[in-house]
Structures are given as structure tokens and as C-alpha cells.
Amino acid sequence: LPAAVLLKDTKLMDVKLGQLGTWLAMRDFTPGGILGAMRRGYNRYYNKYINVRKGGLGGISMVLAGYIVLSYMWSYSHV
């Protein structure tokens, strides 16, 4: 039972392939859970790349690159 508790708190990158199904079953896929995960991801991104003392172009360039890829996919949907 302690392994299940530890598995729930484990990050995705630390989950073994055999434990992936069990780990996914423990996730919260309700709209509130998905919104909370998106909020945590945004906060992690913002604090790592945008809200820094000595900023660079890393965070802004990733957002711009994502926008370019999405607009390419929308423009050339036949590809």
C-alpha cells in the first residue's frame, strides 16, 4: 500500500513503463483536475522562463515557436 501512495505522488518522468497504467488511473481527469494541471503547468513555465531576475529570450521564443507551428498546422491541414 505505501508503494501506491508513493506512485500517486510520482512525477510522470519518474514512472516506470510497467506502472504507467496504474499511475494514469490515479490521475484526476475531471474538468477541475485538468484545469488544475494546466494551471500548475503554466505557473511552472512562467516561474522558470518569464518571471526571472535576469531574463532571456528562451521563454518568449518557445511561445513564438509554438504559435508558428500551430499556425502552420492550421494553414496547411492537408499536409
mmCIF file of N, CA and C in Angstrom:
data_model
loop_
_atom_site.group_PDB
_atom_site.id
_atom_site.type_symbol
_atom_site.label_atom_id
_atom_site.label_comp_id
_atom_site.label_asym_id
_atom_site.label_seq_id
_atom_site.Cartn_x
_atom_site.Cartn_y
_atom_site.Cartn_z
ATOM 1 N N LEU A 1 0.820 -1.215 0.000
ATOM 2 C CA LEU A 1 0.000 0.000 0.000
ATOM 3 C C LEU A 1 0.853 1.266 0.000
ATOM 4 N N PRO A 2 1.968 1.327 0.720
ATOM 5 C CA PRO A 2 2.795 2.540 0.662
ATOM 6 C C PRO A 2 3.322 2.807 -0.747
ATOM 7 N N ALA A 3 3.541 1.753 -1.549
ATOM 8 C CA ALA A 3 4.017 1.964 -2.916
ATOM 9 C C ALA A 3 2.966 2.702 -3.742
ATOM 10 N N ALA A 4 1.673 2.424 -3.503
ATOM 11 C CA ALA A 4 0.613 3.105 -4.238
ATOM 12 C C ALA A 4 0.575 4.585 -3.871
ATOM 13 N N VAL A 5 0.809 4.887 -2.617
ATOM 14 C CA VAL A 5 0.828 6.281 -2.186
ATOM 15 C C VAL A 5 2.003 7.003 -2.832
ATOM 16 N N LEU A 6 3.149 6.333 -2.851
ATOM 17 C CA LEU A 6 4.316 6.937 -3.472
ATOM 18 C C LEU A 6 4.128 7.072 -4.977
ATOM 19 N N LEU A 7 3.454 6.105 -5.617
ATOM 20 C CA LEU A 7 3.241 6.162 -7.052
ATOM 21 C C LEU A 7 2.337 7.334 -7.417
ATOM 22 N N LYS A 8 1.364 7.640 -6.567
ATOM 23 C CA LYS A 8 0.467 8.753 -6.853
ATOM 24 C C LYS A 8 1.209 10.084 -6.864
ATOM 25 N N ASP A 9 2.196 10.220 -6.002
ATOM 26 C CA ASP A 9 2.954 11.463 -5.895
ATOM 27 C C ASP A 9 4.139 11.515 -6.849
ATOM 28 N N THR A 10 4.352 10.457 -7.623
ATOM 29 C CA THR A 10 5.492 10.386 -8.528
ATOM 30 C C THR A 10 5.239 11.232 -9.770
ATOM 31 N N LYS A 11 6.273 11.903 -10.250
ATOM 32 C CA LYS A 11 6.169 12.682 -11.478
ATOM 33 C C LYS A 11 6.155 11.738 -12.676
ATOM 34 N N LEU A 12 5.599 12.181 -13.784
ATOM 35 C CA LEU A 12 5.480 11.347 -14.976
ATOM 36 C C LEU A 12 6.832 10.848 -15.458
ATOM 37 N N MET A 13 7.847 11.685 -15.407
ATOM 38 C CA MET A 13 9.165 11.288 -15.890
ATOM 39 C C MET A 13 9.811 10.212 -15.014
ATOM 40 N N ASP A 14 9.326 10.032 -13.785
ATOM 41 C CA ASP A 14 9.892 9.041 -12.877
ATOM 42 C C ASP A 14 9.102 7.740 -12.838
ATOM 43 N N VAL A 15 7.989 7.654 -13.580
ATOM 44 C CA VAL A 15 7.154 6.459 -13.584
ATOM 45 C C VAL A 15 7.762 5.428 -14.530
ATOM 46 N N LYS A 16 7.842 4.180 -14.068
ATOM 47 C CA LYS A 16 8.331 3.095 -14.913
ATOM 48 C C LYS A 16 7.243 2.727 -15.914
ATOM 49 N N LEU A 17 7.630 2.145 -17.036
ATOM 50 C CA LEU A 17 6.679 1.807 -18.094
ATOM 51 C C LEU A 17 5.609 0.832 -17.610
ATOM 52 N N GLY A 18 5.973 -0.115 -16.770
ATOM 53 C CA GLY A 18 5.004 -1.073 -16.246
ATOM 54 C C GLY A 18 4.010 -0.449 -15.281
ATOM 55 N N GLN A 19 4.366 0.673 -14.685
ATOM 56 C CA GLN A 19 3.499 1.347 -13.717
ATOM 57 C C GLN A 19 2.643 2.436 -14.360
ATOM 58 N N LEU A 20 2.799 2.650 -15.660
ATOM 59 C CA LEU A 20 2.126 3.775 -16.316
ATOM 60 C C LEU A 20 0.609 3.672 -16.242
ATOM 61 N N GLY A 21 0.054 2.489 -16.472
ATOM 62 C CA GLY A 21 -1.399 2.317 -16.403
ATOM 63 C C GLY A 21 -1.952 2.621 -15.027
ATOM 64 N N THR A 22 -1.290 2.121 -14.000
ATOM 65 C CA THR A 22 -1.715 2.384 -12.625
ATOM 66 C C THR A 22 -1.587 3.862 -12.297
ATOM 67 N N TRP A 23 -0.506 4.489 -12.751
ATOM 68 C CA TRP A 23 -0.295 5.904 -12.484
ATOM 69 C C TRP A 23 -1.376 6.746 -13.161
ATOM 70 N N LEU A 24 -1.702 6.410 -14.419
ATOM 71 C CA LEU A 24 -2.749 7.148 -15.136
ATOM 72 C C LEU A 24 -4.113 6.962 -14.478
ATOM 73 N N ALA A 25 -4.369 5.771 -13.933
ATOM 74 C CA ALA A 25 -5.650 5.521 -13.265
ATOM 75 C C ALA A 25 -5.802 6.370 -12.009
ATOM 76 N N MET A 26 -4.693 6.783 -11.419
ATOM 77 C CA MET A 26 -4.742 7.601 -10.201
ATOM 78 C C MET A 26 -4.906 9.088 -10.497
ATOM 79 N N ARG A 27 -4.776 9.498 -11.743
ATOM 80 C CA ARG A 27 -4.875 10.915 -12.089
ATOM 81 C C ARG A 27 -6.327 11.383 -12.027
ATOM 82 N N ASP A 28 -6.518 12.664 -11.853
ATOM 83 C CA ASP A 28 -7.836 13.284 -11.773
ATOM 84 C C ASP A 28 -8.185 13.862 -13.138
ATOM 85 N N PHE A 29 -9.082 13.180 -13.871
ATOM 86 C CA PHE A 29 -9.446 13.629 -15.212
ATOM 87 C C PHE A 29 -10.772 14.377 -15.233
ATOM 88 N N THR A 30 -11.199 14.907 -14.098
ATOM 89 C CA THR A 30 -12.381 15.755 -14.071
ATOM 90 C C THR A 30 -11.990 17.125 -14.633
ATOM 91 N N PRO A 31 -12.970 17.934 -15.044
ATOM 92 C CA PRO A 31 -12.616 19.270 -15.551
ATOM 93 C C PRO A 31 -11.810 20.097 -14.550
ATOM 94 N N GLY A 32 -12.125 19.971 -13.273
ATOM 95 C CA GLY A 32 -11.360 20.701 -12.255
ATOM 96 C C GLY A 32 -9.926 20.201 -12.156
ATOM 97 N N GLY A 33 -9.746 18.886 -12.255
ATOM 98 C CA GLY A 33 -8.405 18.319 -12.196
ATOM 99 C C GLY A 33 -7.564 18.708 -13.397
ATOM 100 N N ILE A 34 -8.180 18.702 -14.581
ATOM 101 C CA ILE A 34 -7.464 19.101 -15.795
ATOM 102 C C ILE A 34 -7.104 20.576 -15.736
ATOM 103 N N LEU A 35 -8.045 21.401 -15.273
ATOM 104 C CA LEU A 35 -7.774 22.831 -15.142
ATOM 105 C C LEU A 35 -6.658 23.088 -14.133
ATOM 106 N N GLY A 36 -6.664 22.341 -13.035
ATOM 107 C CA GLY A 36 -5.605 22.488 -12.039
ATOM 108 C C GLY A 36 -4.244 22.091 -12.599
ATOM 109 N N ALA A 37 -4.204 21.021 -13.395
ATOM 110 C CA ALA A 37 -2.938 20.593 -14.001
ATOM 111 C C ALA A 37 -2.431 21.632 -14.990
ATOM 112 N N MET A 38 -3.345 22.226 -15.762
ATOM 113 C CA MET A 38 -2.945 23.274 -16.706
ATOM 114 C C MET A 38 -2.438 24.498 -15.959
ATOM 115 N N ARG A 39 -3.084 24.839 -14.860
ATOM 116 C CA ARG A 39 -2.652 25.988 -14.063
ATOM 117 C C ARG A 39 -1.273 25.742 -13.465
ATOM 118 N N ARG A 40 -1.027 24.535 -12.946
ATOM 119 C CA ARG A 40 0.292 24.220 -12.389
ATOM 120 C C ARG A 40 1.364 24.257 -13.476
ATOM 121 N N GLY A 41 1.026 23.746 -14.664
ATOM 122 C CA GLY A 41 1.985 23.786 -15.767
ATOM 123 C C GLY A 41 2.312 25.199 -16.185
ATOM 124 N N TYR A 42 1.295 26.051 -16.265
ATOM 125 C CA TYR A 42 1.515 27.448 -16.627
ATOM 126 C C TYR A 42 2.372 28.142 -15.581
ATOM 127 N N ASN A 43 2.053 27.914 -14.309
ATOM 128 C CA ASN A 43 2.843 28.545 -13.240
ATOM 129 C C ASN A 43 4.285 28.076 -13.262
ATOM 130 N N ARG A 44 4.508 26.782 -13.523
ATOM 131 C CA ARG A 44 5.872 26.255 -13.598
ATOM 132 C C ARG A 44 6.626 26.900 -14.758
ATOM 133 N N TYR A 45 5.971 26.996 -15.925
ATOM 134 C CA TYR A 45 6.590 27.621 -17.094
ATOM 135 C C TYR A 45 6.885 29.096 -16.830
ATOM 136 N N TYR A 46 5.901 29.807 -16.278
ATOM 137 C CA TYR A 46 6.048 31.235 -16.030
ATOM 138 C C TYR A 46 7.190 31.508 -15.056
ATOM 139 N N ASN A 47 7.261 30.731 -13.977
ATOM 140 C CA ASN A 47 8.309 30.966 -12.986
ATOM 141 C C ASN A 47 9.684 30.551 -13.489
ATOM 142 N N LYS A 48 9.745 29.593 -14.421
ATOM 143 C CA LYS A 48 11.045 29.143 -14.910
ATOM 144 C C LYS A 48 11.592 30.036 -16.020
ATOM 145 N N TYR A 49 10.733 30.518 -16.917
ATOM 146 C CA TYR A 49 11.223 31.232 -18.100
ATOM 147 C C TYR A 49 10.858 32.711 -18.157
ATOM 148 N N ILE A 50 9.792 33.138 -17.540
ATOM 149 C CA ILE A 50 9.338 34.521 -17.673
ATOM 150 C C ILE A 50 9.669 35.330 -16.422
ATOM 151 N N ASN A 51 9.330 34.829 -15.262
ATOM 152 C CA ASN A 51 9.477 35.554 -14.004
ATOM 153 C C ASN A 51 10.854 35.270 -13.394
ATOM 154 N N VAL A 52 11.892 35.754 -14.031
ATOM 155 C CA VAL A 52 13.257 35.534 -13.546
ATOM 156 C C VAL A 52 13.953 36.884 -13.393
ATOM 157 N N ARG A 53 15.003 36.903 -12.593
ATOM 158 C CA ARG A 53 15.727 38.161 -12.392
ATOM 159 C C ARG A 53 16.448 38.598 -13.663
ATOM 160 N N LYS A 54 17.157 37.684 -14.262
ATOM 161 C CA LYS A 54 17.920 38.011 -15.454
ATOM 162 C C LYS A 54 17.326 37.207 -16.606
ATOM 163 N N GLY A 55 16.351 37.780 -17.251
ATOM 164 C CA GLY A 55 15.613 37.067 -18.280
ATOM 165 C C GLY A 55 16.349 36.988 -19.598
ATOM 166 N N GLY A 56 15.917 36.045 -20.388
ATOM 167 C CA GLY A 56 16.465 35.878 -21.723
ATOM 168 C C GLY A 56 15.326 35.728 -22.712
ATOM 169 N N LEU A 57 15.667 35.283 -23.886
ATOM 170 C CA LEU A 57 14.656 35.111 -24.918
ATOM 171 C C LEU A 57 14.081 33.700 -24.944
ATOM 172 N N GLY A 58 14.510 32.826 -24.033
ATOM 173 C CA GLY A 58 14.091 31.428 -24.057
ATOM 174 C C GLY A 58 12.593 31.233 -23.962
ATOM 175 N N GLY A 59 11.959 31.818 -22.963
ATOM 176 C CA GLY A 59 10.521 31.621 -22.758
ATOM 177 C C GLY A 59 9.688 32.221 -23.868
ATOM 178 N N ILE A 60 10.014 33.441 -24.255
ATOM 179 C CA ILE A 60 9.258 34.112 -25.313
ATOM 180 C C ILE A 60 9.444 33.390 -26.642
ATOM 181 N N SER A 61 10.654 32.929 -26.928
ATOM 182 C CA SER A 61 10.893 32.237 -28.198
ATOM 183 C C SER A 61 10.158 30.904 -28.250
ATOM 184 N N MET A 62 10.000 30.210 -27.113
ATOM 185 C CA MET A 62 9.232 28.962 -27.113
ATOM 186 C C MET A 62 7.764 29.212 -27.400
ATOM 187 N N VAL A 63 7.197 30.264 -26.823
ATOM 188 C CA VAL A 63 5.803 30.606 -27.106
ATOM 189 C C VAL A 63 5.650 30.977 -28.583
ATOM 190 N N LEU A 64 6.573 31.751 -29.109
ATOM 191 C CA LEU A 64 6.528 32.138 -30.519
ATOM 192 C C LEU A 64 6.673 30.915 -31.428
ATOM 193 N N ALA A 65 7.571 30.011 -31.098
ATOM 194 C CA ALA A 65 7.748 28.796 -31.899
ATOM 195 C C ALA A 65 6.485 27.938 -31.865
ATOM 196 N N GLY A 66 5.845 27.835 -30.714
ATOM 197 C CA GLY A 66 4.587 27.101 -30.614
ATOM 198 C C GLY A 66 3.508 27.722 -31.468
ATOM 199 N N TYR A 67 3.427 29.037 -31.468
ATOM 200 C CA TYR A 67 2.448 29.730 -32.301
ATOM 201 C C TYR A 67 2.719 29.490 -33.785
ATOM 202 N N ILE A 68 3.969 29.516 -34.178
ATOM 203 C CA ILE A 68 4.321 29.290 -35.583
ATOM 204 C C ILE A 68 3.942 27.878 -36.010
ATOM 205 N N VAL A 69 4.228 26.900 -35.162
ATOM 206 C CA VAL A 69 3.878 25.514 -35.501
ATOM 207 C C VAL A 69 2.367 25.351 -35.610
ATOM 208 N N LEU A 70 1.618 25.921 -34.661
ATOM 209 C CA LEU A 70 0.158 25.824 -34.723
ATOM 210 C C LEU A 70 -0.409 26.512 -35.958
ATOM 211 N N SER A 71 0.090 27.696 -36.283
ATOM 212 C CA SER A 71 -0.433 28.397 -37.451
ATOM 213 C C SER A 71 -0.085 27.657 -38.737
ATOM 214 N N TYR A 72 1.082 27.008 -38.779
ATOM 215 C CA TYR A 72 1.452 26.192 -39.940
ATOM 216 C C TYR A 72 0.496 25.013 -40.068
ATOM 217 N N MET A 73 0.186 24.371 -38.937
ATOM 218 C CA MET A 73 -0.715 23.234 -38.975
ATOM 219 C C MET A 73 -2.116 23.655 -39.404
ATOM 220 N N TRP A 74 -2.571 24.825 -38.982
ATOM 221 C CA TRP A 74 -3.898 25.295 -39.359
ATOM 222 C C TRP A 74 -3.937 25.698 -40.837
ATOM 223 N N SER A 75 -2.852 26.295 -41.332
ATOM 224 C CA SER A 75 -2.815 26.756 -42.711
ATOM 225 C C SER A 75 -2.655 25.613 -43.707
ATOM 226 N N TYR A 76 -1.889 24.620 -43.336
ATOM 227 C CA TYR A 76 -1.600 23.506 -44.233
ATOM 228 C C TYR A 76 -2.153 22.208 -43.659
ATOM 229 N N SER A 77 -3.439 22.158 -43.438
ATOM 230 C CA SER A 77 -4.042 20.978 -42.807
ATOM 231 C C SER A 77 -4.013 19.769 -43.748
ATOM 232 N N HIS A 78 -3.820 19.988 -45.031
ATOM 233 C CA HIS A 78 -3.770 18.859 -45.975
ATOM 234 C C HIS A 78 -2.454 18.113 -45.925
ATOM 235 N N VAL A 79 -1.426 18.698 -45.292
ATOM 236 C CA VAL A 79 -0.105 18.066 -45.239
ATOM 237 C C VAL A 79 -0.081 16.982 -44.177
#
